[in-house]
mmCIF file of C-alpha atoms and ligand atoms in Angstrom:
data_model
loop_
_atom_site.group_PDB
_atom_site.id
_atom_site.type_symbol
_atom_site.label_atom_id
_atom_site.label_comp_id
_atom_site.label_asym_id
_atom_site.label_seq_id
_atom_site.Cartn_x
_atom_site.Cartn_y
_atom_site.Cartn_z
ATOM 1 C CA UNK A 1 102.527 114.662 85.901
ATOM 2 C CA UNK A 2 104.796 112.028 87.408
ATOM 3 C CA UNK A 3 103.699 108.610 88.644
ATOM 4 C CA UNK A 4 105.179 107.438 91.947
ATOM 5 C CA UNK A 5 106.234 103.822 91.764
ATOM 6 C CA UNK A 6 107.643 101.098 93.945
ATOM 7 C CA UNK A 7 109.540 98.735 91.664
ATOM 8 C CA UNK A 8 109.573 95.114 92.803
ATOM 9 C CA UNK A 9 112.317 93.236 90.988
ATOM 10 C CA UNK A 10 114.727 90.273 90.815
ATOM 11 C CA UNK A 11 117.766 92.082 89.350
ATOM 12 C CA UNK A 12 118.446 90.515 86.623
ATOM 13 C CA UNK A 13 119.632 91.763 83.212
ATOM 14 C CA UNK A 14 116.310 92.980 81.816
ATOM 15 C CA UNK A 15 115.414 94.119 85.339
ATOM 16 C CA UNK A 16 118.430 96.426 85.272
ATOM 17 C CA UNK A 17 117.366 97.693 81.830
ATOM 18 C CA UNK A 18 113.954 98.464 83.369
ATOM 19 C CA UNK A 19 115.314 100.024 86.566
ATOM 20 C CA UNK A 20 117.448 102.430 84.539
ATOM 21 C CA UNK A 21 114.425 103.221 82.326
ATOM 22 C CA UNK A 22 112.322 104.108 85.396
ATOM 23 C CA UNK A 23 115.160 106.124 86.942
ATOM 24 C CA UNK A 24 115.734 107.943 83.656
ATOM 25 C CA UNK A 25 112.111 108.831 82.940
ATOM 26 C CA UNK A 26 110.755 112.267 83.867
ATOM 27 C CA UNK A 27 107.283 110.687 83.983
ATOM 28 C CA UNK A 28 108.214 108.433 86.928
ATOM 29 C CA UNK A 29 109.245 109.101 90.503
ATOM 30 C CA UNK A 30 111.041 105.974 91.644
ATOM 31 C CA UNK A 31 110.191 105.999 95.348
ATOM 32 C CA UNK A 32 111.552 102.598 96.236
ATOM 33 C CA UNK A 33 112.913 99.371 94.853
ATOM 34 C CA UNK A 34 112.070 96.112 96.590
ATOM 35 C CA UNK A 35 114.013 92.995 95.723
ATOM 36 C CA UNK A 36 112.956 89.387 95.415
ATOM 37 C CA UNK A 37 114.671 86.066 94.552
ATOM 38 C CA UNK A 38 114.210 84.881 90.968
ATOM 39 C CA UNK A 39 116.814 85.569 88.320
ATOM 40 C CA UNK A 40 119.442 85.595 91.084
ATOM 41 C CA UNK A 41 119.560 84.742 94.778
ATOM 42 C CA UNK A 42 118.096 87.420 97.015
ATOM 43 C CA UNK A 43 121.636 88.295 98.183
ATOM 44 C CA UNK A 44 122.999 88.753 94.652
ATOM 45 C CA UNK A 45 119.886 90.532 93.400
ATOM 46 C CA UNK A 46 119.878 92.961 96.328
ATOM 47 C CA UNK A 47 123.589 93.652 95.937
ATOM 48 C CA UNK A 48 122.996 94.296 92.211
ATOM 49 C CA UNK A 49 120.360 96.892 93.100
ATOM 50 C CA UNK A 50 122.562 98.561 95.729
ATOM 51 C CA UNK A 51 125.318 98.662 93.120
ATOM 52 C CA UNK A 52 123.041 100.444 90.607
ATOM 53 C CA UNK A 53 121.894 102.886 93.290
ATOM 54 C CA UNK A 54 125.485 103.738 94.158
ATOM 55 C CA UNK A 55 126.737 103.817 90.550
ATOM 56 C CA UNK A 56 124.018 106.186 89.325
ATOM 57 C CA UNK A 57 123.432 108.146 92.563
ATOM 58 C CA UNK A 58 119.803 107.055 92.688
ATOM 59 C CA UNK A 59 117.583 108.546 95.421
ATOM 60 C CA UNK A 60 115.189 105.615 95.789
ATOM 61 C CA UNK A 61 114.926 103.497 98.909
ATOM 62 C CA UNK A 62 115.978 99.853 98.609
ATOM 63 C CA UNK A 63 114.353 97.134 100.716
ATOM 64 C CA UNK A 64 115.234 93.470 100.573
ATOM 65 C CA UNK A 65 112.423 90.994 100.055
ATOM 66 C CA UNK A 66 111.627 87.305 99.960
ATOM 67 C CA UNK A 67 114.287 84.640 99.477
ATOM 68 C CA UNK A 68 111.807 81.960 98.407
ATOM 69 C CA UNK A 69 108.212 81.413 97.249
ATOM 70 C CA UNK A 70 105.220 81.528 99.613
ATOM 71 C CA UNK A 71 104.678 77.782 99.804
ATOM 72 C CA UNK A 72 106.717 75.846 97.268
ATOM 73 C CA UNK A 73 110.420 75.010 97.291
ATOM 74 C CA UNK A 74 112.414 77.559 95.254
ATOM 75 C CA UNK A 75 113.267 76.727 91.635
ATOM 76 C CA UNK A 76 116.710 78.374 92.022
ATOM 77 C CA UNK A 77 118.354 81.295 90.210
ATOM 78 C CA UNK A 78 118.141 81.374 86.417
ATOM 79 C CA UNK A 79 121.910 81.202 85.839
ATOM 80 C CA UNK A 80 121.428 80.046 82.249
ATOM 81 C CA UNK A 81 119.662 83.336 81.363
ATOM 82 C CA UNK A 82 121.152 85.915 83.759
ATOM 83 C CA UNK A 83 124.548 84.449 84.755
ATOM 84 C CA UNK A 84 126.013 83.454 88.137
ATOM 85 C CA UNK A 85 125.042 86.628 89.976
ATOM 86 C CA UNK A 86 122.363 88.166 87.750
ATOM 87 C CA UNK A 87 124.241 90.607 85.503
ATOM 88 C CA UNK A 88 125.595 88.139 82.949
ATOM 89 C CA UNK A 89 129.349 88.447 82.458
ATOM 90 C CA UNK A 90 129.417 91.518 84.711
ATOM 91 C CA UNK A 91 129.931 90.915 88.426
ATOM 92 C CA UNK A 92 128.774 93.796 90.601
ATOM 93 C CA UNK A 93 131.288 94.480 93.387
ATOM 94 C CA UNK A 94 130.049 93.909 96.931
ATOM 95 C CA UNK A 95 128.272 97.007 98.251
ATOM 96 C CA UNK A 96 128.031 97.498 102.021
ATOM 97 C CA UNK A 97 124.287 97.339 102.740
ATOM 98 C CA UNK A 98 124.351 100.564 104.766
ATOM 99 C CA UNK A 99 121.718 102.088 102.449
ATOM 100 C CA UNK A 100 119.373 99.145 102.772
ATOM 101 C CA UNK A 101 116.023 99.852 104.437
ATOM 102 C CA UNK A 102 115.698 97.962 107.732
ATOM 103 C CA UNK A 103 112.229 96.630 106.852
ATOM 104 C CA UNK A 104 111.472 93.572 104.765
ATOM 105 C CA UNK A 105 110.085 94.462 101.332
ATOM 106 C CA UNK A 106 106.473 93.608 102.151
ATOM 107 C CA UNK A 107 106.499 95.893 105.199
ATOM 108 C CA UNK A 108 108.168 98.684 103.214
ATOM 109 C CA UNK A 109 105.398 98.375 100.600
ATOM 110 C CA UNK A 110 102.652 98.437 103.239
ATOM 111 C CA UNK A 111 104.096 101.481 105.017
ATOM 112 C CA UNK A 112 104.634 103.470 101.814
ATOM 113 C CA UNK A 113 101.201 102.884 100.294
ATOM 114 C CA UNK A 114 99.502 103.532 103.623
ATOM 115 C CA UNK A 115 101.340 106.843 103.960
ATOM 116 C CA UNK A 116 100.481 107.842 100.344
ATOM 117 C CA UNK A 117 96.990 106.477 99.712
ATOM 118 C CA UNK A 118 95.969 106.434 96.044
ATOM 119 C CA UNK A 119 99.360 107.679 94.889
ATOM 120 C CA UNK A 120 101.682 104.724 94.432
ATOM 121 C CA UNK A 121 101.753 102.265 91.539
ATOM 122 C CA UNK A 122 103.396 98.924 92.276
ATOM 123 C CA UNK A 123 105.391 97.703 89.288
ATOM 124 C CA UNK A 124 106.379 94.061 89.772
ATOM 125 C CA UNK A 125 108.751 92.327 87.372
ATOM 126 C CA UNK A 126 109.803 89.251 89.344
ATOM 127 C CA UNK A 127 108.029 86.492 91.261
ATOM 128 C CA UNK A 128 105.078 88.073 93.086
ATOM 129 C CA UNK A 129 105.980 86.850 96.576
ATOM 130 C CA UNK A 130 106.580 90.288 98.149
ATOM 131 C CA UNK A 131 103.224 91.621 96.914
ATOM 132 C CA UNK A 132 101.419 88.508 98.128
ATOM 133 C CA UNK A 133 103.055 88.803 101.569
ATOM 134 C CA UNK A 134 102.016 92.465 101.749
ATOM 135 C CA UNK A 135 98.424 91.435 100.902
ATOM 136 C CA UNK A 136 98.447 88.706 103.551
ATOM 137 C CA UNK A 137 99.830 90.957 106.283
ATOM 138 C CA UNK A 138 97.723 94.033 105.438
ATOM 139 C CA UNK A 139 94.768 93.213 103.137
ATOM 140 C CA UNK A 140 93.711 96.875 103.245
ATOM 141 C CA UNK A 141 96.584 97.833 100.932
ATOM 142 C CA UNK A 142 94.236 97.101 98.025
ATOM 143 C CA UNK A 143 92.467 100.371 98.933
ATOM 144 C CA UNK A 144 95.678 102.404 99.069
ATOM 145 C CA UNK A 145 97.522 101.242 95.963
ATOM 146 C CA UNK A 146 96.827 103.232 92.803
ATOM 147 C CA UNK A 147 97.533 100.415 90.352
ATOM 148 C CA UNK A 148 99.554 97.214 90.085
ATOM 149 C CA UNK A 149 101.509 96.629 86.867
ATOM 150 C CA UNK A 150 102.981 93.139 86.504
ATOM 151 C CA UNK A 151 105.403 91.734 83.967
ATOM 152 C CA UNK A 152 104.403 88.098 83.915
ATOM 153 C CA UNK A 153 102.230 85.459 82.383
ATOM 154 C CA UNK A 154 101.270 84.571 78.847
ATOM 155 C CA UNK A 155 97.790 84.309 77.345
ATOM 156 C CA UNK A 156 98.664 82.934 73.927
ATOM 157 C CA UNK A 157 97.349 85.901 71.939
ATOM 158 C CA UNK A 158 100.700 86.509 70.200
ATOM 159 C CA UNK A 159 101.985 83.581 68.170
ATOM 160 C CA UNK A 160 100.562 81.188 70.763
ATOM 161 C CA UNK A 161 103.073 82.054 73.484
ATOM 162 C CA UNK A 162 101.700 80.931 76.838
ATOM 163 C CA UNK A 163 105.050 80.325 78.491
ATOM 164 C CA UNK A 164 108.820 80.595 78.354
ATOM 165 C CA UNK A 165 109.952 78.222 81.106
ATOM 166 C CA UNK A 166 107.341 75.594 80.277
ATOM 167 C CA UNK A 167 104.968 75.376 77.314
ATOM 168 C CA UNK A 168 102.312 76.977 79.530
ATOM 169 C CA UNK A 169 104.104 79.082 82.145
ATOM 170 C CA UNK A 170 106.122 82.275 82.156
ATOM 171 C CA UNK A 171 109.098 82.477 84.568
ATOM 172 C CA UNK A 172 107.848 85.043 87.092
ATOM 173 C CA UNK A 173 104.504 83.296 87.549
ATOM 174 C CA UNK A 174 106.042 79.821 87.475
ATOM 175 C CA UNK A 175 108.411 80.800 90.312
ATOM 176 C CA UNK A 176 105.494 81.489 92.675
ATOM 177 C CA UNK A 177 102.076 80.627 91.212
ATOM 178 C CA UNK A 178 100.344 80.823 94.603
ATOM 179 C CA UNK A 179 101.544 84.408 95.078
ATOM 180 C CA UNK A 180 100.514 85.364 91.539
ATOM 181 C CA UNK A 181 97.003 83.975 92.015
ATOM 182 C CA UNK A 182 96.624 86.036 95.217
ATOM 183 C CA UNK A 183 97.789 89.203 93.467
ATOM 184 C CA UNK A 184 95.563 88.743 90.391
ATOM 185 C CA UNK A 185 92.431 87.933 92.419
ATOM 186 C CA UNK A 186 92.818 90.748 94.965
ATOM 187 C CA UNK A 187 90.474 93.682 94.722
ATOM 188 C CA UNK A 188 92.866 96.204 93.207
ATOM 189 C CA UNK A 189 93.422 97.216 89.588
ATOM 190 C CA UNK A 190 96.039 94.996 87.931
ATOM 191 C CA UNK A 191 97.526 95.384 84.454
ATOM 192 C CA UNK A 192 99.414 92.330 83.234
ATOM 193 C CA UNK A 193 102.165 93.026 80.726
ATOM 194 C CA UNK A 194 103.089 89.481 79.744
ATOM 195 C CA UNK A 195 104.556 87.545 76.847
ATOM 196 C CA UNK A 196 101.630 88.623 74.615
ATOM 197 C CA UNK A 197 103.314 91.998 74.318
ATOM 198 C CA UNK A 198 106.890 91.493 75.516
ATOM 199 C CA UNK A 199 107.509 89.059 72.652
ATOM 200 C CA UNK A 200 106.375 91.689 70.166
ATOM 201 C CA UNK A 201 109.213 94.067 71.035
ATOM 202 C CA UNK A 202 112.842 93.140 70.396
ATOM 203 C CA UNK A 203 116.058 94.858 71.447
ATOM 204 C CA UNK A 204 118.106 93.713 68.454
ATOM 205 C CA UNK A 205 121.887 93.474 68.568
ATOM 206 C CA UNK A 206 122.015 96.558 66.372
ATOM 207 C CA UNK A 207 119.605 98.477 68.632
ATOM 208 C CA UNK A 208 121.771 97.747 71.678
ATOM 209 C CA UNK A 209 124.944 98.748 69.794
ATOM 210 C CA UNK A 210 123.292 102.050 68.938
ATOM 211 C CA UNK A 211 122.188 102.539 72.566
ATOM 212 C CA UNK A 212 125.791 101.947 73.664
ATOM 213 C CA UNK A 213 127.009 104.556 71.184
ATOM 214 C CA UNK A 214 124.320 107.163 71.953
ATOM 215 C CA UNK A 215 123.583 106.774 75.677
ATOM 216 C CA UNK A 216 127.056 107.230 77.140
ATOM 217 C CA UNK A 217 128.039 105.289 80.233
ATOM 218 C CA UNK A 218 124.558 103.959 80.957
ATOM 219 C CA UNK A 219 124.259 102.750 77.361
ATOM 220 C CA UNK A 220 127.622 101.035 77.706
ATOM 221 C CA UNK A 221 126.522 99.391 80.976
ATOM 222 C CA UNK A 222 123.319 98.045 79.413
ATOM 223 C CA UNK A 223 125.349 96.782 76.464
ATOM 224 C CA UNK A 224 127.856 95.083 78.790
ATOM 225 C CA UNK A 225 125.292 93.209 80.882
ATOM 226 C CA UNK A 226 123.227 92.251 77.840
ATOM 227 C CA UNK A 227 126.064 90.260 76.164
ATOM 228 C CA UNK A 228 125.281 87.140 78.208
ATOM 229 C CA UNK A 229 121.525 87.575 77.645
ATOM 230 C CA UNK A 230 122.045 87.813 73.897
ATOM 231 C CA UNK A 231 124.193 84.677 73.924
ATOM 232 C CA UNK A 232 121.295 82.859 75.637
ATOM 233 C CA UNK A 233 118.777 84.204 73.111
ATOM 234 C CA UNK A 234 121.028 83.277 70.220
ATOM 235 C CA UNK A 235 121.422 79.703 71.494
ATOM 236 C CA UNK A 236 117.777 79.188 72.440
ATOM 237 C CA UNK A 237 115.849 81.213 69.874
ATOM 238 C CA UNK A 238 118.475 81.643 67.156
ATOM 239 C CA UNK A 239 117.873 85.397 67.272
ATOM 240 C CA UNK A 240 120.230 88.368 67.413
ATOM 241 C CA UNK A 241 118.562 90.308 70.197
ATOM 242 C CA UNK A 242 116.224 89.785 73.135
ATOM 243 C CA UNK A 243 112.578 90.236 73.942
ATOM 244 C CA UNK A 244 111.730 93.375 75.898
ATOM 245 C CA UNK A 245 110.285 91.927 79.096
ATOM 246 C CA UNK A 246 110.710 94.094 82.194
ATOM 247 C CA UNK A 247 111.168 97.459 80.412
ATOM 248 C CA UNK A 248 107.717 96.918 78.858
ATOM 249 C CA UNK A 249 106.106 97.188 82.306
ATOM 250 C CA UNK A 250 107.842 100.531 82.824
ATOM 251 C CA UNK A 251 106.800 101.622 79.325
ATOM 252 C CA UNK A 252 103.200 100.921 80.303
ATOM 253 C CA UNK A 253 103.497 103.311 83.274
ATOM 254 C CA UNK A 254 105.050 106.041 81.131
ATOM 255 C CA UNK A 255 102.884 105.626 78.031
ATOM 256 C CA UNK A 256 99.838 103.382 78.559
ATOM 257 C CA UNK A 257 98.462 104.559 75.215
ATOM 258 C CA UNK A 258 101.061 102.343 73.499
ATOM 259 C CA UNK A 259 99.203 99.252 74.702
ATOM 260 C CA UNK A 260 95.876 97.583 73.956
ATOM 261 C CA UNK A 261 94.199 95.846 76.906
ATOM 262 C CA UNK A 262 91.745 92.981 77.320
ATOM 263 C CA UNK A 263 89.542 92.810 80.402
ATOM 264 C CA UNK A 264 88.501 89.833 82.542
ATOM 265 C CA UNK A 265 89.315 87.964 85.753
ATOM 266 C CA UNK A 266 92.654 86.135 85.782
ATOM 267 C CA UNK A 267 93.573 82.954 87.659
ATOM 268 C CA UNK A 268 96.802 80.994 87.908
ATOM 269 C CA UNK A 269 97.035 77.219 87.756
ATOM 270 C CA UNK A 270 98.785 76.216 90.978
ATOM 271 C CA UNK A 271 99.372 72.493 90.422
ATOM 272 C CA UNK A 272 99.996 69.850 87.802
ATOM 273 C CA UNK A 273 101.812 69.992 84.462
ATOM 274 C CA UNK A 274 100.480 73.470 83.615
ATOM 275 C CA UNK A 275 101.602 74.959 86.948
ATOM 276 C CA UNK A 276 102.111 78.703 86.549
ATOM 277 C CA UNK A 277 99.693 78.958 83.599
ATOM 278 C CA UNK A 278 97.725 82.234 83.547
ATOM 279 C CA UNK A 279 94.115 82.161 82.294
ATOM 280 C CA UNK A 280 91.753 85.065 81.731
ATOM 281 C CA UNK A 281 87.957 84.630 81.413
ATOM 282 C CA UNK A 282 86.815 86.983 78.678
ATOM 283 C CA UNK A 283 83.154 85.990 78.272
ATOM 284 C CA UNK A 284 80.112 86.655 80.488
ATOM 285 C CA UNK A 285 78.905 83.087 80.042
ATOM 286 C CA UNK A 286 77.831 81.432 83.316
ATOM 287 C CA UNK A 287 79.129 78.010 84.279
ATOM 288 C CA UNK A 288 78.212 75.515 87.003
ATOM 289 C CA UNK A 289 81.806 75.455 88.103
ATOM 290 C CA UNK A 290 83.413 78.838 87.839
ATOM 291 C CA UNK A 291 86.302 80.113 89.934
ATOM 292 C CA UNK A 292 86.776 83.194 87.773
ATOM 293 C CA UNK A 293 83.524 85.146 87.621
ATOM 294 C CA UNK A 294 83.469 86.330 91.236
ATOM 295 C CA UNK A 295 86.979 87.699 90.942
ATOM 296 C CA UNK A 296 87.747 91.297 89.958
ATOM 297 C CA UNK A 297 88.220 91.941 86.251
ATOM 298 C CA UNK A 298 91.860 92.729 85.497
ATOM 299 C CA UNK A 299 93.551 94.017 82.369
ATOM 300 C CA UNK A 300 95.842 91.942 80.161
ATOM 301 C CA UNK A 301 97.982 93.706 77.583
ATOM 302 C CA UNK A 302 97.451 92.092 74.178
ATOM 303 C CA UNK A 303 98.730 94.772 71.779
ATOM 304 C CA UNK A 304 101.687 97.119 71.736
ATOM 305 C CA UNK A 305 103.129 99.741 69.418
ATOM 306 C CA UNK A 306 106.564 98.127 69.434
ATOM 307 C CA UNK A 307 108.429 100.726 67.315
ATOM 308 C CA UNK A 308 107.124 103.523 69.577
ATOM 309 C CA UNK A 309 108.146 101.574 72.694
ATOM 310 C CA UNK A 310 111.686 101.036 71.360
ATOM 311 C CA UNK A 311 111.883 104.698 70.472
ATOM 312 C CA UNK A 312 110.673 105.766 73.918
ATOM 313 C CA UNK A 313 113.256 103.559 75.647
ATOM 314 C CA UNK A 314 116.140 104.911 73.590
ATOM 315 C CA UNK A 315 115.126 108.562 73.848
ATOM 316 C CA UNK A 316 114.656 108.281 77.627
ATOM 317 C CA UNK A 317 118.062 106.705 78.152
ATOM 318 C CA UNK A 318 119.844 109.126 75.818
ATOM 319 C CA UNK A 319 118.268 112.146 77.584
ATOM 320 C CA UNK A 320 119.243 110.711 80.942
ATOM 321 C CA UNK A 321 122.804 110.145 79.792
ATOM 322 C CA UNK A 322 122.998 113.737 78.561
ATOM 323 C CA UNK A 323 121.782 114.947 81.973
ATOM 324 C CA UNK A 324 124.375 112.822 83.763
ATOM 325 C CA UNK A 325 127.217 114.290 81.726
ATOM 326 C CA UNK A 326 126.063 117.932 81.720
HETATM 327 C C1 BDR B 401 110.739 87.460 83.175
HETATM 328 O O1 BDR B 401 111.520 86.463 83.815
HETATM 329 C C2 BDR B 401 112.763 87.001 84.212
HETATM 330 O O2 BDR B 401 113.808 86.173 83.802
HETATM 331 C C3 BDR B 401 112.889 88.326 83.545
HETATM 332 O O3 BDR B 401 113.622 89.223 84.342
HETATM 333 C C4 BDR B 401 111.473 88.757 83.351
HETATM 334 O O4 BDR B 401 110.996 89.410 84.495
HETATM 335 C C5 BDR B 401 110.506 87.072 81.735
HETATM 336 O O5 BDR B 401 109.790 85.884 81.656
HETATM 337 CA CA1 CA B 402 112.538 90.227 86.212
#
């Protein structure tokens, strides 16, 4: 059985790794990709996606999304992590946007889920602005979406990681905390694949070398764009490799049994020094002041079978590469 997904992304090095994973997997039908600002400007990120679509002959729709957060001024592209235009040292050539859907991302999402009620999973691996706009314009989408899988947030269950851009905030949530709070408190099933699990899986330098050698052109492409990312990780974390952020959200869709989940309502801190901090209430205890308990219980991933995830990623990409060449 395949899962239909709309992939909402800020392409982005690990976003590209995840997009190719979704495209490569037989368990996923990639219906559409919607872009959002974040790792790169909306123009660069959208061009990066159109470039991937053209390069790999992908069938998915592409719709351009938000250029800035719902309310706050934009933080700006993360050049230090993803390079000037999002793909590290690789610059995607300009692609004429003839294949771009005419609708803004939020409208594309609304139309697709309305036309396919109960069938589409939204997988969001960038700031959650497009999803929040879709909720604001058509609140009924919560009834039509099958599931929402988000790469974002940190709950401190793995080595105390609550954040990566601040001590208490992860990048995607920090970029638009207001949007994230809307998405997590809406009445639809959300699974949050955050730093608690993405920091447990590492694409080591050696793993990526092997992927380059075994997965043909697509392996080479992932290796090429990841050079800049690895330089960042080496400087910042002193590690030879990178955490597996966005591909982990795709892995959840393909193989949810690889993950352990924790249930409870989730809120996002939208002001002050901990802005972007994600907090899950995991007890039934009643409080006088409680802005969690009336919200729907969501799922936070707190455990992952990292070796199996790394294996799944490599096998999927190698199979895909073999199909491309045969
Ligand atoms: C997240 O932030 C972005 O830089 C990555 O693409 C990923 O979605 C990790 O915190
Ligand atoms: Ca991303």
